[in-house]
């Protein structure tokens, strides 16, 4: 299986379980078109093992434009801690 196909598999897994939460409204990452970019960032990290610090670093470094681009905030501020933990589990369990 090609790297592109593996990244797509990882993206699909992330898309199913991880969401951003705004005013108790859940927007899954596939709906926000964020699952693929995250999979592309995380996939190369998988062979060395992934930690919660790695997840936090990537999410903190992924800036999301809000209000039509009036402001950018880190994705980590939008994803609840429970979903961040689920993301870590997904990454740990992914068969690289």
The first five atom37 places (N, CA, C, CB, O) and aatype in JSON, in Angstrom:
{
  "aatype": [20, 20, 20, 20, 20, 20, 20, 20, 20, 20, 20, 20, 20, 20, 20, 20, 20, 20, 20, 20, 20, 20, 20, 20, 20, 20, 20, 20, 20, 20, 20, 20, 20, 20, 20, 20, 20, 20, 20, 20, 20, 20, 20, 20, 20, 20, 20, 20, 20, 20, 20, 20, 20, 20, 20, 20, 20, 20, 20, 20, 20, 20, 20, 20, 20, 20, 20, 20, 20, 20, 20, 20, 20, 20, 20, 20, 20, 20, 20, 20, 20, 20, 20, 20, 20, 20, 20, 20, 20, 20, 20, 20, 20, 20, 20, 20],
  "atom_mask": [
    [1, 1, 1, 1, 1],
    [1, 1, 1, 1, 1],
    [1, 1, 1, 1, 1],
    [1, 1, 1, 1, 1],
    [1, 1, 1, 1, 1],
    [1, 1, 1, 1, 1],
    [1, 1, 1, 1, 1],
    [1, 1, 1, 1, 1],
    [1, 1, 1, 1, 1],
    [1, 1, 1, 1, 1],
    [1, 1, 1, 1, 1],
    [1, 1, 1, 1, 1],
    [1, 1, 1, 1, 1],
    [1, 1, 1, 1, 1],
    [1, 1, 1, 1, 1],
    [1, 1, 1, 1, 1],
    [1, 1, 1, 1, 1],
    [1, 1, 1, 1, 1],
    [1, 1, 1, 1, 1],
    [1, 1, 1, 1, 1],
    [1, 1, 1, 1, 1],
    [1, 1, 1, 1, 1],
    [1, 1, 1, 1, 1],
    [1, 1, 1, 1, 1],
    [1, 1, 1, 1, 1],
    [1, 1, 1, 1, 1],
    [1, 1, 1, 1, 1],
    [1, 1, 1, 1, 1],
    [1, 1, 1, 1, 1],
    [1, 1, 1, 1, 1],
    [1, 1, 1, 1, 1],
    [1, 1, 1, 1, 1],
    [1, 1, 1, 1, 1],
    [1, 1, 1, 1, 1],
    [1, 1, 1, 1, 1],
    [1, 1, 1, 1, 1],
    [1, 1, 1, 1, 1],
    [1, 1, 1, 1, 1],
    [1, 1, 1, 1, 1],
    [1, 1, 1, 1, 1],
    [1, 1, 1, 1, 1],
    [1, 1, 1, 1, 1],
    [1, 1, 1, 1, 1],
    [1, 1, 1, 1, 1],
    [1, 1, 1, 1, 1],
    [1, 1, 1, 1, 1],
    [1, 1, 1, 1, 1],
    [1, 1, 1, 1, 1],
    [1, 1, 1, 1, 1],
    [1, 1, 1, 1, 1],
    [1, 1, 1, 1, 1],
    [1, 1, 1, 1, 1],
    [1, 1, 1, 1, 1],
    [1, 1, 1, 1, 1],
    [1, 1, 1, 1, 1],
    [1, 1, 1, 1, 1],
    [1, 1, 1, 1, 1],
    [1, 1, 1, 1, 1],
    [1, 1, 1, 1, 1],
    [1, 1, 1, 1, 1],
    [1, 1, 1, 1, 1],
    [1, 1, 1, 1, 1],
    [1, 1, 1, 1, 1],
    [1, 1, 1, 1, 1],
    [1, 1, 1, 1, 1],
    [1, 1, 1, 1, 1],
    [1, 1, 1, 1, 1],
    [1, 1, 1, 1, 1],
    [1, 1, 1, 1, 1],
    [1, 1, 1, 1, 1],
    [1, 1, 1, 1, 1],
    [1, 1, 1, 1, 1],
    [1, 1, 1, 1, 1],
    [1, 1, 1, 1, 1],
    [1, 1, 1, 1, 1],
    [1, 1, 1, 1, 1],
    [1, 1, 1, 1, 1],
    [1, 1, 1, 1, 1],
    [1, 1, 1, 1, 1],
    [1, 1, 1, 1, 1],
    [1, 1, 1, 1, 1],
    [1, 1, 1, 1, 1],
    [1, 1, 1, 1, 1],
    [1, 1, 1, 1, 1],
    [1, 1, 1, 1, 1],
    [1, 1, 1, 1, 1],
    [1, 1, 1, 1, 1],
    [1, 1, 1, 1, 1],
    [1, 1, 1, 1, 1],
    [1, 1, 1, 1, 1],
    [1, 1, 1, 1, 1],
    [1, 1, 1, 1, 1],
    [1, 1, 1, 1, 1],
    [1, 1, 1, 1, 1],
    [1, 1, 1, 1, 1],
    [1, 1, 1, 1, 1]
  ],
  "atom_positions": [
    [[0.85, -1.18, 0.0], [0.0, 0.0, 0.0], [0.9, 1.24, 0.0], [-0.97, 0.0, 1.23], [1.9, 1.29, 0.71]],
    [[0.53, 2.23, -0.79], [1.34, 3.44, -0.91], [1.21, 4.33, 0.32], [0.93, 4.22, -2.17], [0.27, 4.19, 1.11]],
    [[2.15, 5.23, 0.47], [2.11, 6.18, 1.58], [0.85, 7.03, 1.5], [3.36, 7.08, 1.57], [0.23, 7.32, 2.53]],
    [[0.48, 7.44, 0.3], [-0.73, 8.25, 0.13], [-1.96, 7.51, 0.63], [-0.91, 8.64, -1.34], [-2.81, 8.1, 1.3]],
    [[-2.05, 6.22, 0.31], [-3.19, 5.42, 0.77], [-3.19, 5.27, 2.29], [-3.17, 4.03, 0.11], [-4.24, 5.29, 2.92]],
    [[-2.01, 5.12, 2.87], [-1.89, 4.99, 4.32], [-2.3, 6.3, 5.01], [-0.44, 4.59, 4.72], [-2.99, 6.29, 6.03]],
    [[-1.88, 7.41, 4.44], [-2.27, 8.72, 5.0], [-3.77, 8.89, 4.9], [-1.55, 9.88, 4.26], [-4.4, 9.4, 5.83]],
    [[-4.37, 8.47, 3.8], [-5.83, 8.53, 3.64], [-6.53, 7.68, 4.69], [-6.24, 8.07, 2.23], [-7.56, 8.09, 5.24]],
    [[-5.99, 6.5, 4.98], [-6.57, 5.64, 6.01], [-6.5, 6.32, 7.37], [-5.84, 4.29, 6.07], [-7.47, 6.33, 8.13]],
    [[-5.34, 6.9, 7.68], [-5.19, 7.6, 8.96], [-6.15, 8.78, 9.02], [-3.74, 8.07, 9.15], [-6.79, 8.99, 10.05]],
    [[-6.24, 9.55, 7.94], [-7.14, 10.69, 7.9], [-8.59, 10.26, 8.14], [-7.03, 11.42, 6.55], [-9.33, 10.93, 8.86]],
    [[-8.98, 9.15, 7.52], [-10.36, 8.66, 7.69], [-10.62, 8.26, 9.14], [-10.62, 7.46, 6.75], [-11.71, 8.5, 9.66]],
    [[-9.64, 7.65, 9.78], [-9.8, 7.26, 11.18], [-9.92, 8.48, 12.08], [-8.63, 6.38, 11.63], [-10.75, 8.52, 12.99]],
    [[-9.09, 9.48, 11.83], [-9.15, 10.72, 12.6], [-10.5, 11.4, 12.39], [-7.99, 11.68, 12.18], [-11.11, 11.89, 13.33]],
    [[-10.96, 11.41, 11.15], [-12.22, 12.09, 10.8], [-13.42, 11.53, 11.53], [-12.45, 12.0, 9.31], [-14.36, 12.26, 11.83]],
    [[-13.4, 10.23, 11.83], [-14.54, 9.57, 12.47], [-14.72, 9.94, 13.93], [-14.39, 8.09, 12.35], [-15.84, 9.94, 14.44]],
    [[-13.61, 10.26, 14.62], [-13.66, 10.37, 16.08], [-13.27, 11.72, 16.67], [-12.79, 9.36, 16.65], [-13.54, 11.98, 17.84]],
    [[-12.65, 12.58, 15.9], [-12.1, 13.81, 16.47], [-12.89, 15.01, 15.93], [-10.59, 13.96, 16.13], [-13.17, 15.11, 14.74]],
    [[-13.24, 15.89, 16.84], [-14.03, 17.06, 16.46], [-13.56, 18.3, 17.2], [-15.52, 16.82, 16.74], [-12.89, 18.22, 18.23]],
    [[-13.94, 19.45, 16.65], [-13.76, 20.71, 17.36], [-15.09, 21.01, 18.04], [-13.3, 21.88, 16.4], [-16.15, 20.63, 17.55]],
    [[-15.02, 21.7, 19.15], [-16.21, 22.0, 19.94], [-16.32, 23.51, 20.08], [-16.15, 21.3, 21.34], [-15.44, 24.17, 20.64]],
    [[-17.4, 24.05, 19.55], [-17.67, 25.48, 19.68], [-19.08, 25.62, 20.22], [-17.5, 26.25, 18.3], [-20.05, 25.26, 19.55]],
    [[-19.19, 26.13, 21.42], [-20.49, 26.31, 22.07], [-21.29, 25.01, 22.09], [-21.29, 27.41, 21.36], [-22.5, 24.99, 21.83]],
    [[-20.61, 23.93, 22.41], [-21.19, 22.58, 22.49], [-21.68, 22.07, 21.13], [-22.34, 22.57, 23.48], [-22.45, 21.11, 21.07]],
    [[-21.25, 22.7, 20.08], [-21.53, 22.25, 18.72], [-20.3, 21.51, 18.24], [-21.9, 23.46, 17.77], [-19.2, 22.06, 18.26]],
    [[-20.46, 20.26, 17.81], [-19.35, 19.43, 17.4], [-19.21, 19.42, 15.89], [-19.52, 18.0, 17.93], [-20.12, 19.02, 15.17]],
    [[-18.07, 19.87, 15.43], [-17.74, 19.86, 14.01], [-16.6, 18.87, 13.83], [-17.36, 21.3, 13.49], [-15.46, 19.14, 14.22]],
    [[-16.93, 17.73, 13.23], [-15.9, 16.71, 13.02], [-14.86, 17.21, 12.03], [-16.53, 15.39, 12.53], [-15.17, 17.99, 11.13]],
    [[-13.63, 16.74, 12.21], [-12.52, 17.27, 11.42], [-12.69, 17.05, 9.93], [-11.23, 16.66, 11.88], [-12.16, 17.83, 9.13]],
    [[-13.41, 15.99, 9.52], [-13.63, 15.83, 8.08], [-14.54, 16.94, 7.56], [-14.24, 14.45, 7.78], [-14.34, 17.42, 6.44]],
    [[-15.54, 17.35, 8.34], [-16.42, 18.43, 7.91], [-15.69, 19.76, 7.83], [-17.6, 18.55, 8.87], [-16.03, 20.62, 7.02]],
    [[-14.68, 19.91, 8.67], [-13.87, 21.13, 8.68], [-12.68, 21.02, 7.72], [-13.38, 21.43, 10.1], [-11.89, 21.96, 7.6]],
    [[-12.55, 19.88, 7.05], [-11.45, 19.62, 6.11], [-10.09, 19.72, 6.8], [-11.51, 20.61, 4.94], [-9.12, 20.21, 6.22]],
    [[-10.02, 19.24, 8.03], [-8.77, 19.28, 8.79], [-8.16, 17.91, 9.01], [-9.01, 19.95, 10.12], [-7.02, 17.81, 9.46]],
    [[-8.9, 16.85, 8.71], [-8.4, 15.5, 8.99], [-7.19, 15.14, 8.12], [-9.5, 14.49, 8.77], [-6.24, 14.54, 8.61]],
    [[-7.22, 15.49, 6.86], [-6.11, 15.17, 5.95], [-4.83, 15.94, 6.32], [-6.5, 15.48, 4.5], [-3.77, 15.32, 6.43]],
    [[-4.89, 17.27, 6.53], [-3.67, 17.97, 6.92], [-3.06, 17.42, 8.21], [-3.96, 19.46, 7.09], [-1.84, 17.34, 8.33]],
    [[-3.9, 17.04, 9.18], [-3.36, 16.47, 10.42], [-2.73, 15.12, 10.15], [-4.47, 16.33, 11.47], [-1.65, 14.84, 10.68]],
    [[-3.37, 14.29, 9.36], [-2.79, 12.99, 9.04], [-1.43, 13.15, 8.36], [-3.75, 12.19, 8.13], [-0.5, 12.39, 8.63]],
    [[-1.32, 14.14, 7.47], [-0.05, 14.4, 6.79], [1.04, 14.83, 7.77], [-0.24, 15.48, 5.71], [2.21, 14.51, 7.58]],
    [[0.65, 15.54, 8.81], [1.63, 15.98, 9.82], [2.02, 14.83, 10.75], [1.06, 17.14, 10.65], [3.19, 14.7, 11.12]],
    [[1.05, 14.01, 11.13], [1.32, 12.95, 12.09], [1.96, 11.71, 11.47], [0.06, 12.56, 12.78], [2.77, 11.05, 12.13]],
    [[1.62, 11.38, 10.26], [2.07, 10.12, 9.66], [3.6, 9.93, 9.73], [1.62, 10.05, 8.23], [4.05, 8.85, 10.11]],
    [[4.41, 10.93, 9.36], [5.86, 10.73, 9.42], [6.39, 10.55, 10.85], [6.55, 11.91, 8.78], [7.51, 10.07, 11.03]],
    [[5.61, 10.92, 11.84], [6.04, 10.81, 13.23], [5.8, 9.41, 13.8], [5.32, 11.84, 14.08], [6.39, 9.05, 14.82]],
    [[4.95, 8.62, 13.16], [4.51, 7.35, 13.71], [5.63, 6.32, 13.92], [3.48, 6.77, 12.82], [5.61, 5.61, 14.93]],
    [[6.61, 6.2, 13.01], [7.62, 5.16, 13.21], [8.42, 5.32, 14.51], [8.58, 5.16, 12.04], [8.86, 4.33, 15.09]],
    [[8.59, 6.54, 14.97], [9.36, 6.8, 16.19], [8.5, 6.71, 17.44], [10.01, 8.17, 16.11], [9.02, 6.85, 18.55]],
    [[7.21, 6.49, 17.28], [6.31, 6.5, 18.43], [5.81, 7.92, 18.67], [7.01, 5.95, 19.69], [6.52, 8.89, 18.43]],
    [[4.6, 8.01, 19.14], [3.98, 9.33, 19.31], [3.59, 9.5, 20.77], [2.73, 9.5, 18.39], [3.15, 8.55, 21.42]],
    [[3.75, 10.7, 21.28], [3.42, 10.99, 22.67], [2.36, 12.08, 22.73], [4.68, 11.4, 23.46], [2.05, 12.73, 21.73]],
    [[1.82, 12.27, 23.91], [0.84, 13.36, 24.08], [1.5, 14.7, 23.81], [0.22, 13.33, 25.5], [0.85, 15.63, 23.33]],
    [[2.79, 14.81, 24.13], [3.51, 16.07, 23.85], [3.58, 16.32, 22.34], [4.94, 16.02, 24.45], [3.47, 17.47, 21.89]],
    [[3.75, 15.26, 21.57], [3.78, 15.4, 20.1], [2.43, 15.89, 19.58], [4.14, 14.07, 19.43], [2.36, 16.78, 18.74]],
    [[1.36, 15.3, 20.1], [0.01, 15.7, 19.69], [-0.22, 17.16, 20.03], [-1.07, 14.8, 20.36], [-0.71, 17.93, 19.2]],
    [[0.13, 17.54, 21.24], [-0.04, 18.93, 21.68], [0.76, 19.88, 20.8], [0.39, 19.09, 23.15], [0.26, 20.94, 20.41]],
    [[1.99, 19.52, 20.48], [2.83, 20.38, 19.66], [2.23, 20.6, 18.27], [4.23, 19.78, 19.52], [2.2, 21.72, 17.78]],
    [[1.75, 19.52, 17.65], [1.16, 19.64, 16.31], [-0.12, 20.47, 16.37], [0.88, 18.25, 15.71], [-0.34, 21.35, 15.54]],
    [[-0.98, 20.18, 17.36], [-2.23, 20.92, 17.46], [-1.99, 22.4, 17.79], [-3.13, 20.3, 18.53], [-2.69, 23.27, 17.28]],
    [[-1.0, 22.68, 18.63], [-0.67, 24.07, 18.94], [-0.13, 24.8, 17.72], [0.36, 24.13, 20.08], [-0.33, 26.0, 17.56]],
    [[0.56, 24.06, 16.85], [1.16, 24.67, 15.67], [0.23, 24.75, 14.47], [2.36, 23.9, 15.29], [0.58, 25.34, 13.44]],
    [[-0.95, 24.18, 14.59], [-1.92, 24.22, 13.5], [-2.9, 25.35, 13.79], [-2.68, 22.85, 13.35], [-3.78, 25.24, 14.64]],
    [[-2.71, 26.44, 13.07], [-3.52, 27.62, 13.3], [-4.77, 27.59, 12.42], [-2.71, 28.9, 13.03], [-4.7, 27.26, 11.23]],
    [[-5.9, 27.94, 13.03], [-7.19, 27.91, 12.36], [-7.73, 29.33, 12.27], [-8.19, 26.97, 13.1], [-7.84, 30.03, 13.27]],
    [[-8.06, 29.74, 11.05], [-8.63, 31.08, 10.85], [-10.1, 31.05, 11.25], [-8.47, 31.55, 9.35], [-10.84, 30.15, 10.86]],
    [[-10.5, 32.03, 12.03], [-11.9, 32.15, 12.42], [-12.38, 33.56, 12.09], [-12.09, 31.83, 13.95], [-11.58, 34.48, 11.9]],
    [[-13.68, 33.7, 12.04], [-14.26, 35.02, 11.76], [-13.84, 35.57, 10.42], [-13.87, 36.0, 12.83], [-13.55, 36.76, 10.28]],
    [[-13.81, 34.69, 9.4], [-13.43, 35.15, 8.07], [-11.98, 35.58, 7.98], [-14.3, 36.28, 7.67], [-11.61, 36.39, 7.13]],
    [[-11.16, 35.02, 8.86], [-9.73, 35.34, 8.86], [-9.35, 36.5, 9.76], [-9.3, 35.65, 7.47], [-8.2, 36.94, 9.76]],
    [[-10.33, 37.01, 10.54], [-10.03, 38.12, 11.44], [-9.05, 37.73, 12.54], [-11.31, 38.63, 12.06], [-8.34, 38.57, 13.09]],
    [[-9.04, 36.43, 12.86], [-8.2, 35.96, 13.95], [-7.81, 34.51, 13.67], [-8.93, 36.08, 15.33], [-8.55, 33.79, 13.0]],
    [[-6.67, 34.1, 14.17], [-6.26, 32.71, 14.09], [-6.02, 32.19, 15.5], [-4.98, 32.55, 13.22], [-5.45, 32.88, 16.34]],
    [[-6.46, 30.97, 15.73], [-6.23, 30.34, 17.03], [-5.72, 28.93, 16.8], [-7.53, 30.33, 17.9], [-6.01, 28.32, 15.77]],
    [[-4.95, 28.41, 17.75], [-4.44, 27.05, 17.59], [-5.56, 26.02, 17.66], [-3.38, 26.76, 18.64], [-6.51, 26.17, 18.43]],
    [[-5.43, 24.99, 16.86], [-6.41, 23.92, 16.84], [-6.57, 23.29, 18.23], [-6.01, 22.85, 15.81], [-7.64, 22.8, 18.57]],
    [[-5.52, 23.3, 19.0], [-5.58, 22.72, 20.36], [-6.63, 23.42, 21.22], [-4.21, 22.81, 21.03], [-7.17, 22.82, 22.15]],
    [[-6.91, 24.69, 20.94], [-7.92, 25.43, 21.7], [-9.34, 25.03, 21.32], [-7.74, 26.93, 21.49], [-10.29, 25.34, 22.04]],
    [[-9.49, 24.36, 20.19], [-10.82, 24.0, 19.7], [-11.19, 22.54, 19.93], [-10.91, 24.3, 18.24], [-12.37, 22.18, 19.92]],
    [[-10.19, 21.69, 20.13], [-10.44, 20.26, 20.31], [-10.46, 19.95, 21.81], [-9.36, 19.4, 19.58], [-9.47, 20.19, 22.5]],
    [[-11.58, 19.42, 22.32], [-11.65, 19.08, 23.74], [-10.55, 18.08, 24.12], [-13.03, 18.5, 24.08], [-10.09, 17.3, 23.29]],
    [[-10.16, 18.11, 25.39], [-9.11, 17.23, 25.87], [-9.44, 15.77, 25.62], [-8.87, 17.46, 27.36], [-8.56, 14.98, 25.28]],
    [[-10.71, 15.39, 25.78], [-11.09, 14.0, 25.54], [-10.82, 13.59, 24.09], [-12.58, 13.78, 25.89], [-10.41, 12.47, 23.83]],
    [[-11.05, 14.5, 23.16], [-10.78, 14.22, 21.75], [-9.28, 14.21, 21.47], [-11.47, 15.24, 20.85], [-8.81, 13.46, 20.62]],
    [[-8.53, 15.04, 22.16], [-7.09, 15.02, 22.01], [-6.54, 13.68, 22.5], [-6.43, 16.19, 22.78], [-5.63, 13.12, 21.89]],
    [[-7.09, 13.18, 23.59], [-6.68, 11.87, 24.09], [-7.07, 10.77, 23.11], [-7.31, 11.59, 25.46], [-6.3, 9.83, 22.89]],
    [[-8.25, 10.89, 22.51], [-8.69, 9.91, 21.51], [-7.78, 9.96, 20.3], [-10.16, 10.18, 21.1], [-7.45, 8.92, 19.73]],
    [[-7.36, 11.16, 19.89], [-6.44, 11.31, 18.78], [-5.13, 10.6, 19.07], [-6.19, 12.79, 18.48], [-4.58, 9.91, 18.21]],
    [[-4.62, 10.76, 20.28], [-3.38, 10.08, 20.67], [-3.56, 8.57, 20.56], [-2.97, 10.47, 22.1], [-2.69, 7.88, 20.03]],
    [[-4.67, 8.05, 21.04], [-4.94, 6.61, 20.96], [-5.0, 6.15, 19.51], [-6.26, 6.27, 21.68], [-4.45, 5.1, 19.16]],
    [[-5.67, 6.91, 18.66], [-5.75, 6.58, 17.23], [-4.34, 6.48, 16.64], [-6.58, 7.64, 16.47], [-4.03, 5.54, 15.92]],
    [[-3.51, 7.46, 16.97], [-2.15, 7.48, 16.42], [-1.31, 6.34, 16.97], [-1.48, 8.83, 16.73], [-0.54, 5.72, 16.23]],
    [[-1.45, 6.05, 18.25], [-0.7, 4.95, 18.86], [-1.11, 3.6, 18.27], [-0.92, 4.93, 20.38], [-0.27, 2.71, 18.09]],
    [[-2.39, 3.45, 17.96], [-2.92, 2.17, 17.48], [-2.82, 1.99, 15.97], [-4.35, 2.03, 17.91], [-3.04, 0.89, 15.45]],
    [[-2.5, 3.07, 15.27], [-2.46, 2.97, 13.8], [-1.33, 2.06, 13.37], [-2.29, 4.37, 13.16], [-0.19, 2.19, 13.82]],
    [[-1.65, 1.13, 12.49], [-0.68, 0.15, 12.01], [0.17, 0.78, 10.92], [-1.38, -1.12, 11.49], [-0.2, 0.78, 9.74]],
    [[1.31, 1.32, 11.33], [2.19, 2.0, 10.39], [2.76, 0.96, 9.46], [3.33, 2.78, 11.13], [3.54, 1.28, 8.57]]
  ]
}
